Amino acid sequence: MVTVGFIGFGIMGSPMATNLAKAGFDVVGFNRTPERVGALASVGITLATSIEALVRASDVIITMLPDSPDVESVALGESGVFAHAAPGLLFVDMSTIRPDVAAHLAKEAASRGIDALDAPVSGGEAGAIEGSLSIMAGGSSQAFERARPYFEAMGRTIVHVGPPGSGQTVKAANQLMVAANLQGLAEAVVFLEAYGVDMVPALEVLGGGLASSTVLQRKSTNMLERSFAPGFRLSLFTKDMGIIQAAAREKGVTLLLGSLVAQTIASLVARGDGDLDHSAMIRVVDELSK
Amino acid sequence: MVTVGFIGFGIMGSPMATNLAKAGFDVVGFNRTPERVGALASVGITLATSIEALVRASDVIITMLPDSPDVESVALGESGVFAHAAPGLLFVDMSTIRPDVAAHLAKEAASRGIDALDAPVSGGEAGAIEGSLSIMAGGSSQAFERARPYFEAMGRTIVHVGPPGSGQTVKAANQLMVAANLQGLAEAVVFLEAYGVDMVPALEVLGGGLASSTVLQRKSTNMLERSFAPGFRLSLFTKDMGIIQAAAREKGVTLLLGSLVAQTIASLVARGDGDLDHSAMIRVVDELSK
C-alpha cells in the first residue's frame, strides 16, 4: 500500500489529510505541534516522531504550511525532507508560497532525483473539508500524473498549469482576483446601504447579471452582517498580496488594483484585524465613509 | 389589448421592444432617428410620428436611452411624455441614468398622477436578445406589479429593490462590481502571461475556485485575444463610473477602487478607445507593463 507522509495539520492540512485517509491511503503525519495530529487517530492517521522517520516510511511527502520560510525549512533544513529522501520520492508542496521559492525547491529536488510539484489550492476550509478544492500544479507532467490520485482525494478541479513555480504563479493571480472581487463587493455594499436599498433583493439581482461572482455568493452575508469569523485570515491574505506584488515587480508588471488592495489589507492587519476573515475588507470602506 | 409605447431603439432597446412584440403586446415606437424603428415592422412594431401621438396611443411608456439628459428631455420636455400624459399612465425608464434624476422624475410623475419606475438592466446585448436580462426596479410596489408582465417579456431575474431611484442605485453598484472584476481579471491575465503560464488551463482552474466570476467566464477570451469588438462600449462605461462617483460623494461614501477604475476607463476613452468593449481595460495594464 502507498504511504503518504503529510506535514502541516492546520485549518487546511487537517481536512486534506483526513480525505486522503478516507480515500484509502495509509497516512503518516508530522506536525511541529503533535497534539493536533493525535486527534486524527480516529481516521487512522498515525504520527511520526521526526521528519526523518516520516520520509523513511513514505512514498510521497505532501506539505501544507503557512509561508515560504516554513516550506524551505521543512524541505531543505538539516533534518528536513530532502536530507533524508531517497531518489524517486515524490514531493508535493500544497502551501501558498513565493513562485521563485517553489522553482528553487524544484531545482534542488531534481539534483537529488526527487520529483517535485508546487500545487497550491483554492476553495478554503469548506473546500478542504468537502474534498472540492481547486488544485493548480506546476512541475513535470510525469510528477503531475504520479500525484493525480492524491489530488483526486482532496480536490475537484485539478489542473497542470506549467513548469515548476507555475502553480504558485496561478495561485498568486487567484488571490489578486479574489481581493479585487472582495473590494468591489465591499464598496458596492456600503454604497447601497448608504442609499437605504433593500439589500437582499439587491444582491439577488446583482447575482443574476454580469456582476456575479463566487465571492458575491459566498461572502456577501459576512459583509451584510459584519460578521468576520474566519474563513481565510487577513494575516495570510496580506502575505499573499506580498507574494504577487514581488512576483509582478520581478517581471515588470504593474498592478494598480493589486497595490490598492494590498494596502487596504495591510492596513487592517496593522491595526490588529489579522485574525479576521478576508470579508472584513469592508471595514476599510466603512471607516472611510460617513 | 394593452399598447406599449417604446422610446429608444438602440443596441438594447431594439431587441427589448422586439421581445415585447413577440410576447403579444401591441408595440408602438418612437425614435429620434425613425429609420431604425421602421426596420422592426416585421415583428409588428408601428411608428408614431411624435411623442404626443405615442402617449395618446399607449397604456404604458417604456424608455431605453443613453444618458440622464436624454431621459429628462423625453420625459419632461415641452413636447415630452409627461406634458401629454393622462393620470394613470405607467412610465418605466429602463435606461442607466443618475439615481437623483430618476428620483426627481418619479416626483414629477407623482404630481401628475403618473406611476413611474426606474428599471435599469444588466446582461448586455446578448441578454436583451435572449430576453434574459436582470431587471432592478425602483418605485412603488403597485407600479412594479403593473410593470411585471412587460419585464417578464424582456428579463429573467426581475427584482423590486426599493423606492424611486433604487433601481439606478443598484445598477450603479452593478457597474462598479463589473469594473472591479474586469480590472482584477486584466491584471491577473497580464501577470500570468508575463510568467509564461499555460493560460487555458490556468483560467480553467481560476474559474473553479473563489476567484470565479461571470466576468471571468464571459470576458477572458476577449482579453487573451486582445479582441475588443463591443459588447459594452467604454464610452458608456465611463458615463456609468461618473454616475456612481457622484452618487457616492452625495452620501459620503469613499470608493477607493471605484476611483481607480473610473480613472483607467476614462484614460482609455480620452485617447480614443471609447468604441471598444469594456474588456479593453486590459490595455492599460499592458501599457503600464514591460
Coordinates of C-alpha atoms in Angstrom, one line a residue:
Chain A
M1 CA 0.0 0.0 0.0
V2 CA 1.1 3.5 -0.8
T3 CA 2.1 5.5 2.3
V4 CA 1.5 9.3 2.2
G5 CA 3.6 11.4 4.6
F6 CA 1.7 14.6 5.4
I7 CA 3.3 17.6 7.1
G8 CA 1.2 20.6 8.4
F9 CA -2.1 20.0 10.2
G10 CA -3.6 23.4 10.2
I11 CA -7.1 24.5 9.2
M12 CA -6.5 23.3 5.7
G13 CA -4.0 20.4 6.2
S14 CA -6.1 18.5 8.7
P15 CA -9.2 18.0 6.5
M16 CA -6.9 17.4 3.4
A17 CA -5.0 14.6 5.3
T18 CA -8.4 13.3 6.5
N19 CA -9.7 13.0 3.0
L20 CA -6.5 11.1 1.9
A21 CA -7.0 8.6 4.8
K22 CA -10.7 8.2 3.9
A23 CA -9.8 7.5 0.3
G24 CA -7.8 4.5 1.5
F25 CA -4.2 5.8 1.6
D26 CA -2.0 5.0 4.6
V27 CA -1.4 8.4 6.0
V28 CA 1.5 9.2 8.4
G29 CA 1.7 12.7 9.8
F30 CA 4.3 15.1 11.2
N31 CA 3.5 18.4 12.8
R32 CA 5.5 20.8 14.9
T33 CA 2.7 20.7 17.4
P34 CA 2.0 16.9 17.6
E35 CA -1.3 17.2 19.7
R36 CA -3.2 18.3 16.6
V37 CA -2.2 15.1 14.6
G38 CA -3.1 12.9 17.6
A39 CA -6.7 14.0 17.3
L40 CA -6.8 12.4 13.8
A41 CA -6.1 8.9 15.1
S42 CA -9.8 8.2 14.6
V43 CA -9.4 8.3 10.8
G44 CA -6.3 6.1 11.1
I45 CA -3.6 8.8 10.7
T46 CA -0.5 7.8 12.7
L47 CA 2.2 10.1 13.9
A48 CA 5.9 10.1 13.1
T49 CA 8.3 11.5 15.7
S50 CA 10.7 13.1 13.2
I51 CA 10.7 14.2 9.6
E52 CA 13.4 11.6 9.0
A53 CA 11.1 8.8 10.3
L54 CA 8.3 10.2 8.2
V55 CA 10.4 10.3 5.0
R56 CA 11.7 6.7 5.5
A57 CA 8.1 5.4 5.9
S58 CA 6.6 7.3 2.9
D59 CA 6.4 7.0 -0.9
V60 CA 5.2 10.6 -1.2
I61 CA 5.5 13.7 1.0
I62 CA 2.8 16.4 1.0
T63 CA 3.3 19.7 2.8
M64 CA 0.7 22.3 3.7
L65 CA 2.4 25.1 5.6
P66 CA 1.8 28.8 6.3
D67 CA 4.6 30.5 4.4
S68 CA 7.8 30.3 2.2
P69 CA 10.3 30.0 5.1
D70 CA 8.3 27.2 6.7
V71 CA 8.4 25.2 3.5
E72 CA 12.1 26.0 2.9
S73 CA 13.0 24.8 6.4
V74 CA 10.9 21.6 6.2
A75 CA 12.3 20.7 2.7
L76 CA 15.9 22.0 2.8
G77 CA 16.7 22.1 6.6
E78 CA 19.4 19.9 8.0
S79 CA 16.9 17.4 9.4
G80 CA 14.4 18.2 6.6
V81 CA 12.8 16.1 3.9
F82 CA 15.4 16.3 1.2
A83 CA 18.3 15.4 3.6
H84 CA 16.6 12.0 4.2
A85 CA 14.9 11.4 0.8
A86 CA 15.9 8.5 -1.5
P87 CA 15.9 9.2 -5.3
G88 CA 12.4 8.6 -6.6
L89 CA 10.5 10.3 -3.8
L90 CA 7.5 12.4 -4.9
F91 CA 7.4 15.8 -3.0
V92 CA 4.2 17.9 -3.3
D93 CA 4.1 21.3 -1.7
M94 CA 0.4 22.5 -1.5
S95 CA 1.2 25.6 0.6
T96 CA 0.8 29.1 -0.9
I97 CA 4.4 30.4 -1.2
R98 CA 6.6 32.5 -3.5
P99 CA 6.8 31.2 -7.1
D100 CA 10.6 31.7 -7.0
V101 CA 11.0 29.7 -3.9
A102 CA 8.9 26.9 -5.4
A103 CA 11.1 27.0 -8.5
H104 CA 14.2 26.8 -6.3
L105 CA 12.9 23.9 -4.4
A106 CA 12.1 22.0 -7.7
K107 CA 15.7 22.6 -8.8
E108 CA 17.1 21.3 -5.5
A109 CA 14.8 18.3 -5.7
A110 CA 15.8 17.5 -9.3
S111 CA 19.5 17.5 -8.3
R112 CA 18.6 14.7 -5.7
G113 CA 16.4 12.7 -8.1
I114 CA 13.2 13.8 -6.3
D115 CA 10.1 14.6 -8.3
A116 CA 8.7 17.9 -7.0
L117 CA 5.4 19.7 -7.6
D118 CA 4.1 23.1 -6.4
A119 CA 0.3 22.5 -6.1
P120 CA -1.4 25.2 -4.1
V121 CA -5.2 25.2 -3.7
S122 CA -8.2 27.4 -3.8
G123 CA -11.6 26.8 -2.1
G124 CA -10.8 27.5 1.6
E125 CA -11.7 25.4 4.7
A126 CA -15.1 24.4 3.2
G127 CA -13.4 23.1 0.0
A128 CA -10.8 21.2 2.1
I129 CA -13.4 19.5 4.2
E130 CA -15.7 18.6 1.2
G131 CA -12.7 17.5 -0.9
S132 CA -13.7 20.0 -3.6
L133 CA -10.6 22.1 -3.8
S134 CA -9.2 23.6 -7.0
I135 CA -5.6 22.4 -7.3
M136 CA -3.2 24.3 -9.6
A137 CA 0.0 22.3 -10.2
G138 CA 3.4 23.3 -11.5
G139 CA 6.1 20.8 -12.4
S140 CA 6.8 18.0 -14.9
S141 CA 3.9 16.1 -16.5
Q142 CA 5.3 12.9 -15.0
A143 CA 5.2 14.2 -11.5
F144 CA 1.7 15.5 -12.0
E145 CA 0.5 12.1 -13.2
R146 CA 2.1 10.5 -10.2
A147 CA 0.3 12.9 -7.9
R148 CA -3.1 12.8 -9.5
P149 CA -4.6 10.0 -7.3
Y150 CA -3.7 12.1 -4.1
F151 CA -5.1 15.2 -5.7
E152 CA -8.4 13.4 -6.6
A153 CA -8.9 12.6 -2.9
M154 CA -8.7 16.3 -2.0
G155 CA -10.0 18.3 -4.9
R156 CA -12.4 18.6 -7.8
T157 CA -10.8 20.9 -10.4
I158 CA -7.3 19.5 -10.8
V159 CA -5.1 21.2 -13.4
H160 CA -1.5 21.1 -14.6
V161 CA -0.7 24.7 -15.4
G162 CA 3.0 24.6 -16.4
P163 CA 6.6 24.1 -15.3
P164 CA 7.9 24.4 -11.7
G165 CA 6.6 27.6 -9.9
S166 CA 3.6 27.9 -12.2
G167 CA 1.2 26.6 -9.6
Q168 CA 2.2 29.3 -7.3
T169 CA 2.0 31.9 -10.0
V170 CA -1.6 30.9 -10.8
K171 CA -2.4 30.9 -7.1
A172 CA -1.0 34.4 -6.7
A173 CA -3.3 35.5 -9.6
N174 CA -6.2 33.8 -7.9
Q175 CA -5.6 35.8 -4.7
L176 CA -5.4 39.0 -6.7
M177 CA -8.7 38.3 -8.3
V178 CA -10.3 37.3 -5.0
A179 CA -9.1 40.6 -3.4
A180 CA -10.4 42.6 -6.4
N181 CA -13.8 41.0 -6.2
L182 CA -14.0 41.4 -2.4
Q183 CA -13.1 45.1 -2.6
G184 CA -15.6 45.7 -5.4
L185 CA -18.3 43.9 -3.4
A186 CA -17.4 45.8 -0.2
E187 CA -17.7 49.2 -1.9
A188 CA -21.0 48.2 -3.5
V189 CA -22.5 47.1 -0.2
V190 CA -21.5 50.2 1.7
F191 CA -22.8 52.4 -1.2
L192 CA -26.2 50.6 -1.4
E193 CA -26.6 50.6 2.4
A194 CA -26.0 54.4 2.3
Y195 CA -28.9 54.7 -0.1
G196 CA -31.2 52.5 2.0
V197 CA -31.7 50.0 -0.8
D198 CA -33.3 46.6 0.2
M199 CA -30.1 44.6 0.4
V200 CA -31.4 41.0 0.0
P201 CA -33.2 41.6 -3.4
A202 CA -30.4 43.9 -4.5
L203 CA -27.8 41.2 -4.0
E204 CA -30.1 38.7 -5.7
V205 CA -30.4 40.8 -8.8
L206 CA -26.6 41.6 -8.8
G207 CA -26.0 37.9 -8.6
G208 CA -28.1 37.4 -11.8
G209 CA -26.1 39.6 -14.1
L210 CA -22.5 40.4 -15.2
A211 CA -21.6 41.5 -11.6
S212 CA -22.0 37.9 -10.3
S213 CA -19.0 36.1 -8.7
T214 CA -18.3 33.3 -6.3
V215 CA -17.2 36.0 -3.8
L216 CA -20.6 37.6 -4.1
Q217 CA -22.3 34.2 -3.5
R218 CA -20.1 33.2 -0.5
K219 CA -19.1 36.4 1.2
S220 CA -22.0 38.9 0.9
T221 CA -23.7 37.6 4.1
N222 CA -20.5 38.1 6.1
M223 CA -20.3 41.6 4.8
L224 CA -24.0 42.5 5.4
E225 CA -23.8 41.1 9.0
R226 CA -20.3 42.5 9.6
S227 CA -19.5 39.0 10.9
F228 CA -15.9 38.1 10.2
A229 CA -15.1 34.7 11.9
P230 CA -12.5 33.0 9.6
G231 CA -12.7 31.5 7.0
F232 CA -9.5 32.8 5.4
R233 CA -7.5 35.1 7.7
L234 CA -6.3 38.5 6.6
S235 CA -2.9 37.7 8.1
L236 CA -2.5 35.1 5.4
F237 CA -4.1 37.3 2.7
T238 CA -1.5 40.1 3.3
K239 CA 1.3 37.5 2.9
D240 CA -0.3 36.5 -0.4
M241 CA -0.5 40.2 -1.6
G242 CA 3.2 40.5 -0.8
I243 CA 3.9 37.4 -3.0
I244 CA 2.0 38.8 -6.0
Q245 CA 3.5 42.3 -5.7
A246 CA 7.0 40.9 -5.5
A247 CA 6.4 38.5 -8.4
A248 CA 4.9 41.2 -10.5
R249 CA 7.8 43.6 -9.9
E250 CA 10.2 40.8 -10.9
K251 CA 8.6 40.7 -14.4
G252 CA 7.9 44.4 -14.8
V253 CA 4.1 44.0 -14.5
T254 CA 2.2 47.0 -12.9
L255 CA -0.7 46.1 -10.7
L256 CA -2.7 49.3 -9.9
L257 CA -5.6 47.4 -8.3
G258 CA -3.2 44.9 -6.8
S259 CA -1.4 47.7 -5.0
L260 CA -4.6 49.3 -3.7
V261 CA -6.0 46.1 -2.2
A262 CA -2.6 45.1 -0.8
Q263 CA -2.6 48.5 1.1
T264 CA -6.2 48.1 2.4
I265 CA -5.5 44.6 3.6
A266 CA -2.2 45.6 5.1
S267 CA -3.8 48.4 7.0
L268 CA -6.3 46.0 8.6
V269 CA -3.6 43.7 9.7
A270 CA -1.5 46.6 11.0
R271 CA -4.3 47.6 13.3
G272 CA -4.9 44.1 14.7
D273 CA -7.5 42.6 12.4
G274 CA -5.2 39.8 11.1
D275 CA -7.3 37.0 12.6
L276 CA -10.5 38.1 10.9
D277 CA -11.9 36.6 7.7
H278 CA -11.0 38.4 4.5
S279 CA -14.6 39.7 4.1
A280 CA -13.5 42.2 6.8
M281 CA -12.1 44.2 3.9
I282 CA -15.4 46.0 4.1
R283 CA -14.2 47.6 7.4
V284 CA -11.9 49.9 5.5
V285 CA -14.8 51.1 3.3
D286 CA -17.0 51.6 6.4
E287 CA -14.4 53.7 8.1
L288 CA -13.6 55.9 5.1
S289 CA -17.3 56.6 4.7
K290 CA -19.9 58.6 6.7
Chain B
M1 CA -55.3 45.0 -25.9
V2 CA -52.6 46.8 -24.0
T3 CA -50.5 49.1 -26.1
V4 CA -46.8 49.7 -25.1
G5 CA -45.2 52.9 -26.3
F6 CA -41.4 52.3 -26.6
I7 CA -38.9 55.1 -27.0
G8 CA -35.2 54.4 -27.8
F9 CA -34.3 51.8 -30.4
G10 CA -30.5 51.4 -29.9
I11 CA -28.5 48.2 -29.4
M12 CA -30.5 47.4 -26.2
G13 CA -33.9 49.0 -27.0
S14 CA -34.5 47.3 -30.4
P15 CA -34.3 43.7 -29.1
M16 CA -36.2 44.6 -25.9
A17 CA -39.1 46.1 -28.0
T18 CA -38.9 43.1 -30.3
N19 CA -39.4 40.7 -27.3
L20 CA -42.4 42.7 -26.1
A21 CA -44.0 42.4 -29.6
K22 CA -43.2 38.7 -29.7
A23 CA -44.9 38.3 -26.3
G24 CA -48.1 39.6 -27.8
F25 CA -48.1 43.2 -26.8
D26 CA -49.1 45.9 -29.3
V27 CA -45.9 47.9 -29.5
V28 CA -45.8 51.5 -30.9
G29 CA -42.3 53.0 -31.3
F30 CA -40.8 56.5 -31.3
N31 CA -37.2 57.2 -32.1
R32 CA -35.3 60.4 -32.9
T33 CA -33.9 58.5 -35.9
P34 CA -37.1 56.9 -37.3
E35 CA -35.3 54.6 -39.9
R36 CA -34.3 52.3 -37.1
V37 CA -37.9 51.7 -35.9
G38 CA -39.0 51.2 -39.5
A39 CA -36.8 48.1 -39.7
L40 CA -38.9 46.5 -36.9
A41 CA -42.2 46.4 -38.9
S42 CA -41.6 42.7 -39.5
V43 CA -42.4 42.0 -35.8
G44 CA -45.4 44.3 -36.0
I45 CA -43.9 47.4 -34.3
T46 CA -45.5 50.5 -35.8
L47 CA -44.2 54.0 -35.7
A48 CA -45.6 57.1 -34.1
T49 CA -44.7 60.5 -35.6
S50 CA -44.5 62.3 -32.3
I51 CA -44.2 61.6 -28.6
E52 CA -47.7 63.2 -28.2
A53 CA -49.2 60.7 -30.6
L54 CA -47.3 57.8 -28.9
V55 CA -48.5 58.8 -25.5
R56 CA -52.1 59.1 -26.6
A57 CA -52.0 55.6 -28.1
S58 CA -50.3 53.9 -25.2
D59 CA -51.2 52.5 -21.7
V60 CA -47.5 52.3 -20.7
I61 CA -44.4 54.1 -21.9
I62 CA -41.0 52.4 -21.7
T63 CA -37.8 54.4 -22.4
M64 CA -34.3 53.0 -23.2
L65 CA -32.0 55.9 -23.8
P66 CA -28.2 56.6 -23.5
D67 CA -28.0 59.1 -20.6
S68 CA -29.7 61.3 -18.0
P69 CA -30.3 64.4 -20.2
D70 CA -31.9 62.2 -22.9
V71 CA -34.4 60.8 -20.4
E72 CA -35.1 64.2 -18.8
S73 CA -35.7 65.7 -22.2
V74 CA -38.0 62.9 -23.4
A75 CA -40.0 62.8 -20.1
L76 CA -40.1 66.5 -19.0
G77 CA -39.6 68.4 -22.3
E78 CA -42.3 70.7 -23.7
S79 CA -43.4 68.1 -26.2
G80 CA -42.4 65.2 -23.9
V81 CA -44.2 62.3 -22.3
F82 CA -45.4 64.0 -19.1
A83 CA -46.8 67.0 -21.0
H84 CA -49.2 64.8 -22.8
A85 CA -49.9 62.0 -20.3
A86 CA -53.3 61.4 -18.7
P87 CA -53.3 60.4 -15.0
G88 CA -52.9 56.7 -14.6
L89 CA -50.2 56.3 -17.2
L90 CA -47.3 53.9 -16.3
F91 CA -43.9 55.3 -17.1
V92 CA -40.9 52.9 -17.0
D93 CA -37.4 54.2 -17.7
M94 CA -35.0 51.3 -18.3
S95 CA -32.0 53.5 -19.2
T96 CA -29.0 53.7 -16.9
I97 CA -29.1 57.2 -15.5
R98 CA -28.3 59.1 -12.3
P99 CA -30.3 57.9 -9.3
D100 CA -31.2 61.6 -8.3
V101 CA -32.5 62.2 -11.8
A102 CA -34.6 59.0 -11.5
A103 CA -36.0 60.2 -8.1
H104 CA -36.8 63.6 -9.5
L105 CA -38.7 62.1 -12.4
A106 CA -40.7 59.9 -10.0
K107 CA -41.6 63.0 -8.0
E108 CA -42.7 64.9 -11.2
A109 CA -44.7 61.9 -12.3
A110 CA -46.5 61.5 -9.0
S111 CA -47.6 65.2 -9.1
R112 CA -49.3 64.4 -12.4
G113 CA -50.8 61.0 -11.3
I114 CA -48.3 59.0 -13.3
D115 CA -46.9 55.7 -11.9
A116 CA -43.2 55.8 -12.5
L117 CA -40.5 53.2 -12.2
D118 CA -36.7 53.3 -12.8
A119 CA -35.8 49.8 -14.0
P120 CA -32.3 49.6 -15.5
V121 CA -31.0 46.2 -16.7
S122 CA -27.9 44.1 -16.7
G123 CA -27.0 41.4 -19.2
G124 CA -25.9 43.3 -22.2
E125 CA -27.0 42.9 -25.8
A126 CA -27.0 39.1 -25.5
G127 CA -29.3 39.3 -22.6
A128 CA -31.6 41.8 -24.4
I129 CA -31.8 39.5 -27.4
E130 CA -32.4 36.3 -25.4
G131 CA -34.9 38.1 -23.1
S132 CA -32.7 37.0 -20.1
L133 CA -31.9 40.5 -18.7
S134 CA -31.6 41.2 -15.0
I135 CA -34.0 44.0 -14.2
M136 CA -33.7 46.1 -11.0
A137 CA -36.7 48.3 -10.3
G138 CA -37.2 51.2 -8.0
G139 CA -40.6 52.7 -7.3
S140 CA -43.9 51.7 -5.6
S141 CA -44.9 48.1 -5.3
Q142 CA -48.1 48.9 -7.2
A143 CA -46.2 50.3 -10.2
F144 CA -43.8 47.3 -10.0
E145 CA -46.7 44.9 -10.2
R146 CA -48.3 46.8 -13.1
A147 CA -45.0 46.6 -15.0
R148 CA -44.2 42.9 -14.2
P149 CA -45.8 41.5 -17.4
Y150 CA -43.6 43.7 -19.6
F151 CA -40.5 42.9 -17.5
E152 CA -41.2 39.2 -17.9
A153 CA -41.2 39.6 -21.7
M154 CA -37.6 41.1 -21.5
G155 CA -35.9 39.6 -18.5
R156 CA -35.3 36.6 -16.3
T157 CA -34.2 38.0 -12.9
I158 CA -36.8 40.6 -12.1
V159 CA -36.5 42.3 -8.7
H160 CA -38.1 45.2 -6.9
V161 CA -35.2 46.8 -4.9
G162 CA -36.8 49.8 -3.2
P163 CA -38.3 53.3 -3.6
P164 CA -37.8 55.6 -6.6
G165 CA -34.1 55.8 -7.6
S166 CA -33.2 52.4 -6.1
G167 CA -33.1 50.7 -9.4
Q168 CA -30.5 53.1 -10.6
T169 CA -28.5 52.9 -7.3
V170 CA -28.3 49.1 -7.7
K171 CA -27.3 49.4 -11.4
A172 CA -24.5 51.8 -10.3
A173 CA -23.3 49.2 -7.8
N174 CA -23.5 46.6 -10.6
Q175 CA -21.3 48.6 -12.9
L176 CA -18.8 49.2 -10.0
M177 CA -18.5 45.5 -9.4
V178 CA -18.2 44.7 -13.1
A179 CA -15.4 47.2 -13.3
A180 CA -13.6 45.7 -10.3
N181 CA -13.9 42.2 -11.6
L182 CA -12.7 43.3 -15.1
Q183 CA -9.6 45.1 -13.7
G184 CA -8.8 42.2 -11.4
L185 CA -9.0 39.8 -14.4
A186 CA -7.0 42.1 -16.6
E187 CA -4.1 42.3 -14.1
A188 CA -4.2 38.6 -13.5
V189 CA -4.0 37.8 -17.2
V190 CA -1.1 40.2 -17.9
F191 CA 0.7 38.8 -14.8
L192 CA 0.3 35.1 -15.8
E193 CA 1.3 35.8 -19.4
A194 CA 4.5 37.5 -18.2
Y195 CA 5.3 34.2 -16.4
G196 CA 4.6 32.1 -19.5
V197 CA 1.9 30.1 -17.7
D198 CA -0.4 28.0 -19.9
M199 CA -3.4 30.3 -20.0
V200 CA -6.3 28.0 -20.9
P201 CA -5.7 25.5 -18.0
A202 CA -4.9 28.5 -15.7
L203 CA -8.2 30.2 -16.4
E204 CA -10.0 26.9 -16.0
V205 CA -8.6 26.4 -12.5
L206 CA -9.2 30.0 -11.6
G207 CA -12.8 29.5 -12.7
G208 CA -13.2 26.5 -10.3
G209 CA -12.4 28.4 -7.1
L210 CA -13.2 31.6 -5.2
A211 CA -11.8 33.8 -8.0
S212 CA -14.6 32.8 -10.4
S213 CA -17.0 35.3 -11.8
T214 CA -19.3 35.9 -14.7
V215 CA -16.7 38.4 -16.0
L216 CA -14.1 35.6 -16.0
Q217 CA -16.4 33.3 -17.8
R218 CA -17.5 35.8 -20.5
K219 CA -14.6 38.2 -20.9
S220 CA -11.4 36.3 -20.5
T221 CA -11.3 35.2 -24.2
N222 CA -11.6 38.8 -25.3
M223 CA -8.7 39.7 -23.1
L224 CA -6.5 36.7 -24.1
E225 CA -7.1 37.5 -27.8
R226 CA -6.9 41.3 -27.3
S227 CA -10.1 41.4 -29.3
F228 CA -12.4 44.2 -28.3
A229 CA -15.4 44.4 -30.6
P230 CA -18.4 45.7 -28.5
G231 CA -20.3 44.3 -26.5
F232 CA -20.5 47.1 -24.0
R233 CA -18.7 50.3 -25.0
L234 CA -16.2 52.1 -22.8
S235 CA -17.9 55.4 -23.7
L236 CA -21.0 54.2 -21.8
F237 CA -18.9 52.6 -19.0
T238 CA -17.2 55.9 -18.3
K239 CA -20.6 57.6 -18.1
D240 CA -21.6 54.9 -15.5
M241 CA -18.4 55.4 -13.5
G242 CA -19.3 59.2 -13.3
I243 CA -22.8 58.2 -12.0
I244 CA -21.5 56.1 -9.2
Q245 CA -18.8 58.5 -8.2
A246 CA -21.2 61.4 -8.0
A247 CA -23.8 59.3 -6.1
A248 CA -21.2 58.0 -3.7
R249 CA -19.9 61.6 -3.0
E250 CA -23.5 62.7 -2.3
K251 CA -23.8 60.2 0.6
G252 CA -20.2 60.5 1.9
V253 CA -19.2 57.0 0.7
T254 CA -15.5 56.6 -0.3
L255 CA -14.8 54.3 -3.2
L256 CA -11.0 53.7 -3.5
L257 CA -11.3 51.0 -6.1
G258 CA -14.2 52.9 -7.8
S259 CA -12.0 55.9 -8.3
L260 CA -9.1 53.8 -9.6
V261 CA -11.2 52.0 -12.3
A262 CA -13.0 55.3 -13.2
Q263 CA -9.6 56.7 -14.0
T264 CA -8.3 53.8 -16.0
I265 CA -11.6 53.7 -18.0
A266 CA -11.6 57.5 -18.5
S267 CA -8.0 57.3 -19.8
L268 CA -8.9 54.8 -22.4
V269 CA -11.9 56.9 -23.6
A270 CA -9.7 60.1 -23.6
R271 CA -7.3 58.5 -26.0
G272 CA -10.0 57.3 -28.4
D273 CA -10.9 53.8 -27.2
G274 CA -14.5 54.7 -26.3
D275 CA -16.0 52.5 -29.0
L276 CA -14.2 49.4 -27.7
D277 CA -15.7 46.7 -25.5
H278 CA -15.0 47.2 -21.8
S279 CA -12.7 44.1 -21.8
A280 CA -10.2 46.6 -23.4
M281 CA -9.5 47.7 -19.8
I282 CA -6.6 45.2 -20.1
R283 CA -4.9 47.7 -22.5
V284 CA -4.0 50.0 -19.5
V285 CA -2.3 47.0 -17.7
D286 CA -0.5 46.1 -20.9
E287 CA 0.9 49.6 -21.4
L288 CA 2.0 50.1 -17.8
S289 CA 3.9 46.8 -18.0
K290 CA 7.0 45.6 -19.8

